[in-house]
Amino acid sequence: MSRATRFAAGLLVWALAALMVAPVFAQINFPNFPSSAGLNLVGSTQVTGGVLRLTENRANQQGAAWFATKQVLTQGFSTTFRFRMHGASPEDGLGIGMGFHIQNVSPTLNVGERGGAGTLTVNLSTFYTLPSGNFPNVVSVWVNDNVVVETQPFALTININDQAEHTLRIDYAG
């Protein structure tokens, strides 16, 4: 066997070995939520009526849902999901918000909208402002609890706090 043939055969063996030991990552796909299987629910979070509900529409609520299998994100990912915010009322003046977090801290971490140490967060916030009744919407990106990018409030024609279903797509390059 020639040197080139031996080299090619050896390279093929290494390539096959690499394929056999390459980690297989879960395809995260939740078209609905018949149960909480595969998720770690934290805080106020519950699955009810086929919906993942992070919090109820009342004061002092905080919740999170983490995929139960740790993922390696060095190659990046894309995700698209639908969400609905059920707005604050003029009586309580509460802010409404949510964060999409990437974290390597704990499968039971209960972080706020902007994350915390060890997290990268895309935050959606809307706040009820009296007396105008406007709901300014702000999108921000946080790393380790520090804001990196923040939009100015969207024009009043865009309202993510309107109880309607909205779609969010996030692309992460790794």
mmCIF file of C-alpha atoms in Angstrom:
data_model
loop_
_atom_site.group_PDB
_atom_site.id
_atom_site.type_symbol
_atom_site.label_atom_id
_atom_site.label_comp_id
_atom_site.label_asym_id
_atom_site.label_seq_id
_atom_site.Cartn_x
_atom_site.Cartn_y
_atom_site.Cartn_z
ATOM 1 C CA MET A 1 0.000 0.000 0.000
ATOM 2 C CA SER A 2 1.421 3.377 -0.977
ATOM 3 C CA ARG A 3 2.035 6.136 1.516
ATOM 4 C CA ALA A 4 -0.777 8.239 -0.008
ATOM 5 C CA THR A 5 -3.229 5.322 0.221
ATOM 6 C CA ARG A 6 -2.278 4.675 3.863
ATOM 7 C CA PHE A 7 -2.699 8.376 4.631
ATOM 8 C CA ALA A 8 -6.140 8.470 2.963
ATOM 9 C CA ALA A 9 -7.230 5.303 4.803
ATOM 10 C CA GLY A 10 -6.007 6.724 8.114
ATOM 11 C CA LEU A 11 -7.804 10.004 7.469
ATOM 12 C CA LEU A 12 -11.004 8.106 6.683
ATOM 13 C CA VAL A 13 -10.713 6.129 9.949
ATOM 14 C CA TRP A 14 -10.232 9.372 11.926
ATOM 15 C CA ALA A 15 -13.194 10.993 10.181
ATOM 16 C CA LEU A 16 -15.441 8.010 10.962
ATOM 17 C CA ALA A 17 -14.260 7.962 14.576
ATOM 18 C CA ALA A 18 -15.006 11.668 14.905
ATOM 19 C CA LEU A 19 -18.499 11.147 13.525
ATOM 20 C CA MET A 20 -19.173 8.287 15.935
ATOM 21 C CA VAL A 21 -18.170 10.299 19.015
ATOM 22 C CA ALA A 22 -19.635 13.637 17.920
ATOM 23 C CA PRO A 23 -22.272 14.720 20.422
ATOM 24 C CA VAL A 24 -25.870 14.591 19.297
ATOM 25 C CA PHE A 25 -27.920 17.552 20.435
ATOM 26 C CA ALA A 26 -31.633 17.582 20.902
ATOM 27 C CA GLN A 27 -33.872 19.292 18.428
ATOM 28 C CA ILE A 28 -35.754 21.685 20.674
ATOM 29 C CA ASN A 29 -39.281 21.814 19.322
ATOM 30 C CA PHE A 30 -42.377 22.651 21.331
ATOM 31 C CA PRO A 31 -45.260 23.380 18.936
ATOM 32 C CA ASN A 32 -47.508 23.331 22.011
ATOM 33 C CA PHE A 33 -47.246 22.236 25.633
ATOM 34 C CA PRO A 34 -49.381 19.205 26.491
ATOM 35 C CA SER A 35 -47.073 18.752 29.504
ATOM 36 C CA SER A 36 -43.849 20.110 30.956
ATOM 37 C CA ALA A 37 -41.839 17.035 29.870
ATOM 38 C CA GLY A 38 -38.317 18.051 28.859
ATOM 39 C CA LEU A 39 -38.487 21.368 30.710
ATOM 40 C CA ASN A 40 -37.418 22.614 34.122
ATOM 41 C CA LEU A 41 -40.135 24.996 35.349
ATOM 42 C CA VAL A 42 -39.060 27.627 37.869
ATOM 43 C CA GLY A 43 -40.960 30.119 40.025
ATOM 44 C CA SER A 44 -44.496 30.947 38.915
ATOM 45 C CA THR A 45 -44.239 29.021 35.629
ATOM 46 C CA GLN A 46 -46.872 26.430 34.776
ATOM 47 C CA VAL A 47 -48.188 24.507 31.797
ATOM 48 C CA THR A 48 -51.916 24.906 31.439
ATOM 49 C CA GLY A 49 -54.274 24.407 28.503
ATOM 50 C CA GLY A 50 -51.423 23.581 26.105
ATOM 51 C CA VAL A 51 -49.656 26.875 26.901
ATOM 52 C CA LEU A 52 -46.442 27.583 28.800
ATOM 53 C CA ARG A 53 -47.370 30.423 31.168
ATOM 54 C CA LEU A 54 -44.371 32.092 32.789
ATOM 55 C CA THR A 55 -46.444 34.243 35.152
ATOM 56 C CA GLU A 56 -49.990 35.200 35.906
ATOM 57 C CA ASN A 57 -51.120 38.778 35.291
ATOM 58 C CA ARG A 58 -50.601 40.006 38.840
ATOM 59 C CA ALA A 59 -47.920 41.654 40.941
ATOM 60 C CA ASN A 60 -44.717 40.008 42.162
ATOM 61 C CA GLN A 61 -44.618 37.163 39.657
ATOM 62 C CA GLN A 62 -41.433 35.722 38.188
ATOM 63 C CA GLY A 63 -40.893 32.516 36.282
ATOM 64 C CA ALA A 64 -38.612 30.663 33.914
ATOM 65 C CA ALA A 65 -38.577 27.523 31.788
ATOM 66 C CA TRP A 66 -35.304 25.853 30.825
ATOM 67 C CA PHE A 67 -34.757 23.038 28.369
ATOM 68 C CA ALA A 68 -33.773 20.098 30.574
ATOM 69 C CA THR A 69 -30.855 18.952 28.394
ATOM 70 C CA LYS A 70 -27.815 21.206 28.387
ATOM 71 C CA GLN A 71 -26.910 22.389 24.872
ATOM 72 C CA VAL A 72 -23.578 23.407 23.354
ATOM 73 C CA LEU A 73 -24.047 26.656 21.458
ATOM 74 C CA THR A 74 -20.596 27.228 19.986
ATOM 75 C CA GLN A 75 -22.007 26.771 16.477
ATOM 76 C CA GLY A 76 -24.879 29.152 17.179
ATOM 77 C CA PHE A 77 -28.596 28.588 16.681
ATOM 78 C CA SER A 78 -31.797 30.148 15.419
ATOM 79 C CA THR A 79 -35.126 30.007 17.162
ATOM 80 C CA THR A 80 -38.589 31.282 16.452
ATOM 81 C CA PHE A 81 -41.350 31.333 19.011
ATOM 82 C CA ARG A 82 -44.754 32.852 19.607
ATOM 83 C CA PHE A 83 -45.672 34.753 22.732
ATOM 84 C CA ARG A 84 -48.518 36.758 24.194
ATOM 85 C CA MET A 85 -48.383 39.383 26.930
ATOM 86 C CA HIS A 86 -51.543 40.061 28.863
ATOM 87 C CA GLY A 87 -50.805 43.697 29.707
ATOM 88 C CA ALA A 88 -50.996 45.624 32.912
ATOM 89 C CA SER A 89 -54.113 47.458 33.931
ATOM 90 C CA PRO A 90 -54.362 51.197 34.610
ATOM 91 C CA GLU A 91 -55.154 50.401 38.243
ATOM 92 C CA ASP A 92 -51.881 48.671 39.084
ATOM 93 C CA GLY A 93 -49.485 50.388 36.660
ATOM 94 C CA LEU A 94 -47.343 47.261 36.436
ATOM 95 C CA GLY A 95 -44.661 46.760 33.840
ATOM 96 C CA ILE A 96 -44.746 43.673 31.671
ATOM 97 C CA GLY A 97 -41.698 42.052 30.190
ATOM 98 C CA MET A 98 -39.934 38.848 29.369
ATOM 99 C CA GLY A 99 -36.445 37.703 28.566
ATOM 100 C CA PHE A 100 -35.036 34.989 26.320
ATOM 101 C CA HIS A 101 -31.914 33.795 28.145
ATOM 102 C CA ILE A 102 -28.850 31.756 27.297
ATOM 103 C CA GLN A 103 -27.183 30.734 30.542
ATOM 104 C CA ASN A 104 -24.688 28.276 31.932
ATOM 105 C CA VAL A 105 -25.467 28.752 35.607
ATOM 106 C CA SER A 106 -28.205 26.368 36.739
ATOM 107 C CA PRO A 107 -31.165 24.397 35.336
ATOM 108 C CA THR A 108 -33.310 26.015 38.045
ATOM 109 C CA LEU A 109 -32.088 29.615 37.695
ATOM 110 C CA ASN A 110 -34.919 32.108 38.234
ATOM 111 C CA VAL A 111 -33.670 35.270 36.585
ATOM 112 C CA GLY A 112 -35.479 38.498 35.872
ATOM 113 C CA GLU A 113 -36.185 39.961 32.470
ATOM 114 C CA ARG A 114 -32.612 41.148 31.978
ATOM 115 C CA GLY A 115 -30.781 38.067 33.172
ATOM 116 C CA GLY A 116 -27.902 38.161 35.609
ATOM 117 C CA ALA A 117 -24.350 36.948 36.004
ATOM 118 C CA GLY A 118 -23.553 34.196 33.504
ATOM 119 C CA THR A 119 -26.401 35.029 31.114
ATOM 120 C CA LEU A 120 -26.961 36.529 27.695
ATOM 121 C CA THR A 121 -30.484 37.913 27.401
ATOM 122 C CA VAL A 122 -32.796 39.362 24.789
ATOM 123 C CA ASN A 123 -35.294 41.408 26.801
ATOM 124 C CA LEU A 124 -38.735 42.614 25.733
ATOM 125 C CA SER A 125 -40.203 45.253 28.027
ATOM 126 C CA THR A 126 -43.349 47.291 28.013
ATOM 127 C CA PHE A 127 -44.411 49.565 30.820
ATOM 128 C CA TYR A 128 -47.755 51.109 31.581
ATOM 129 C CA THR A 129 -47.240 54.844 31.950
ATOM 130 C CA LEU A 130 -49.858 56.959 33.632
ATOM 131 C CA PRO A 131 -51.711 59.131 32.786
ATOM 132 C CA SER A 132 -51.228 58.761 29.021
ATOM 133 C CA GLY A 133 -51.996 55.039 28.966
ATOM 134 C CA ASN A 134 -49.215 54.390 26.454
ATOM 135 C CA PHE A 135 -47.228 51.163 26.500
ATOM 136 C CA PRO A 136 -43.733 52.018 25.192
ATOM 137 C CA ASN A 137 -41.957 48.877 23.973
ATOM 138 C CA VAL A 138 -38.199 48.452 24.364
ATOM 139 C CA VAL A 139 -35.971 45.610 23.123
ATOM 140 C CA SER A 140 -32.565 45.260 24.747
ATOM 141 C CA VAL A 141 -29.661 42.808 24.847
ATOM 142 C CA TRP A 142 -27.938 42.168 28.173
ATOM 143 C CA VAL A 143 -24.704 40.317 28.973
ATOM 144 C CA ASN A 144 -23.993 39.458 32.626
ATOM 145 C CA ASP A 145 -26.708 41.885 33.817
ATOM 146 C CA ASN A 146 -25.261 44.811 31.801
ATOM 147 C CA VAL A 147 -27.128 46.353 28.876
ATOM 148 C CA VAL A 148 -25.224 46.104 25.583
ATOM 149 C CA VAL A 149 -27.854 47.356 23.119
ATOM 150 C CA GLU A 150 -31.210 48.987 23.740
ATOM 151 C CA THR A 151 -33.759 50.319 21.274
ATOM 152 C CA GLN A 152 -35.592 53.544 21.758
ATOM 153 C CA PRO A 153 -39.252 52.937 22.529
ATOM 154 C CA PHE A 154 -41.064 51.737 19.412
ATOM 155 C CA ALA A 155 -43.589 53.981 17.796
ATOM 156 C CA LEU A 156 -46.968 53.760 19.483
ATOM 157 C CA THR A 157 -48.266 51.813 16.472
ATOM 158 C CA ILE A 158 -46.324 48.758 17.708
ATOM 159 C CA ASN A 159 -47.695 47.249 20.894
ATOM 160 C CA ILE A 160 -46.436 43.858 22.097
ATOM 161 C CA ASN A 161 -48.541 44.223 25.242
ATOM 162 C CA ASP A 162 -51.868 44.014 23.409
ATOM 163 C CA GLN A 163 -52.862 40.437 24.341
ATOM 164 C CA ALA A 164 -52.340 39.391 20.699
ATOM 165 C CA GLU A 165 -49.968 36.648 19.597
ATOM 166 C CA HIS A 166 -46.565 37.890 18.392
ATOM 167 C CA THR A 167 -43.630 36.030 16.817
ATOM 168 C CA LEU A 168 -39.994 36.536 17.772
ATOM 169 C CA ARG A 169 -36.970 35.162 15.907
ATOM 170 C CA ILE A 170 -33.520 35.117 17.485
ATOM 171 C CA ASP A 171 -30.323 34.275 15.590
ATOM 172 C CA TYR A 172 -27.213 33.623 17.696
ATOM 173 C CA ALA A 173 -23.889 33.243 15.893
ATOM 174 C CA GLY A 174 -22.097 31.479 18.744
#
